[in-house]
């Protein structure tokens, strides 16, 4: 498996912490490696154009 590297700017990291109750990008990156993670679509915050789980009828 290829190694994944994350990179972020400190100002964006600070804004993220303000928005997400103090969760830094450094902490958040571990969610990608959690074998017990659950990935769910957020229909209220996922525009149709970027949501791979939405289907057109």
Short mmCIF file of C-alpha atoms in Angstrom, two decimals:
data_model
loop_
_atom_site.label_atom_id
_atom_site.label_comp_id
_atom_site.label_asym_id
_atom_site.label_seq_id
_atom_site.Cartn_x
_atom_site.Cartn_y
_atom_site.Cartn_z
CA UNK A 1 0.00 0.00 0.00
CA UNK A 2 1.24 3.46 -0.85
CA UNK A 3 2.06 5.79 2.00
CA UNK A 4 -0.37 8.67 2.42
CA UNK A 5 0.92 12.07 3.42
CA UNK A 6 -1.19 14.99 4.58
CA UNK A 7 -0.21 18.61 4.20
CA UNK A 8 -2.00 21.71 5.46
CA UNK A 9 -1.44 25.39 6.13
CA UNK A 10 -1.41 26.54 9.72
CA UNK A 11 -4.00 29.30 9.16
CA UNK A 12 -6.40 26.74 7.65
CA UNK A 13 -5.66 24.42 10.57
CA UNK A 14 -6.62 27.15 13.06
CA UNK A 15 -9.87 27.85 11.19
CA UNK A 16 -10.64 24.14 11.19
CA UNK A 17 -10.14 23.95 14.96
CA UNK A 18 -12.52 26.87 15.45
CA UNK A 19 -15.13 25.23 13.22
CA UNK A 20 -14.78 21.68 14.59
CA UNK A 21 -14.53 22.07 18.37
CA UNK A 22 -10.74 22.13 18.56
CA UNK A 23 -10.01 19.19 16.25
CA UNK A 24 -6.74 19.88 14.46
CA UNK A 25 -5.78 18.49 11.06
CA UNK A 26 -3.06 16.53 12.83
CA UNK A 27 -5.70 14.74 14.93
CA UNK A 28 -8.21 14.42 12.09
CA UNK A 29 -5.81 12.59 9.78
CA UNK A 30 -6.01 9.49 12.00
CA UNK A 31 -9.67 9.01 11.04
CA UNK A 32 -8.50 7.90 7.59
CA UNK A 33 -6.59 4.98 9.12
CA UNK A 34 -9.25 3.82 11.62
CA UNK A 35 -10.34 0.31 10.57
CA UNK A 36 -13.59 0.75 12.53
CA UNK A 37 -14.56 4.05 10.90
CA UNK A 38 -18.01 4.54 9.48
CA UNK A 39 -18.39 6.66 6.36
CA UNK A 40 -21.83 8.18 5.91
CA UNK A 41 -23.12 10.69 3.42
CA UNK A 42 -24.19 14.02 4.89
CA UNK A 43 -27.14 14.94 2.69
CA UNK A 44 -27.42 18.39 4.26
CA UNK A 45 -23.83 19.37 3.46
CA UNK A 46 -22.94 17.40 0.32
CA UNK A 47 -23.84 19.16 -2.91
CA UNK A 48 -25.27 16.85 -5.53
CA UNK A 49 -22.42 17.64 -7.91
CA UNK A 50 -19.75 16.21 -5.55
CA UNK A 51 -21.70 13.46 -3.84
CA UNK A 52 -20.86 10.05 -5.33
CA UNK A 53 -23.70 8.33 -3.47
CA UNK A 54 -26.56 10.36 -4.93
CA UNK A 55 -28.45 8.89 -7.87
CA UNK A 56 -30.45 10.69 -10.53
CA UNK A 57 -33.90 9.34 -11.26
#
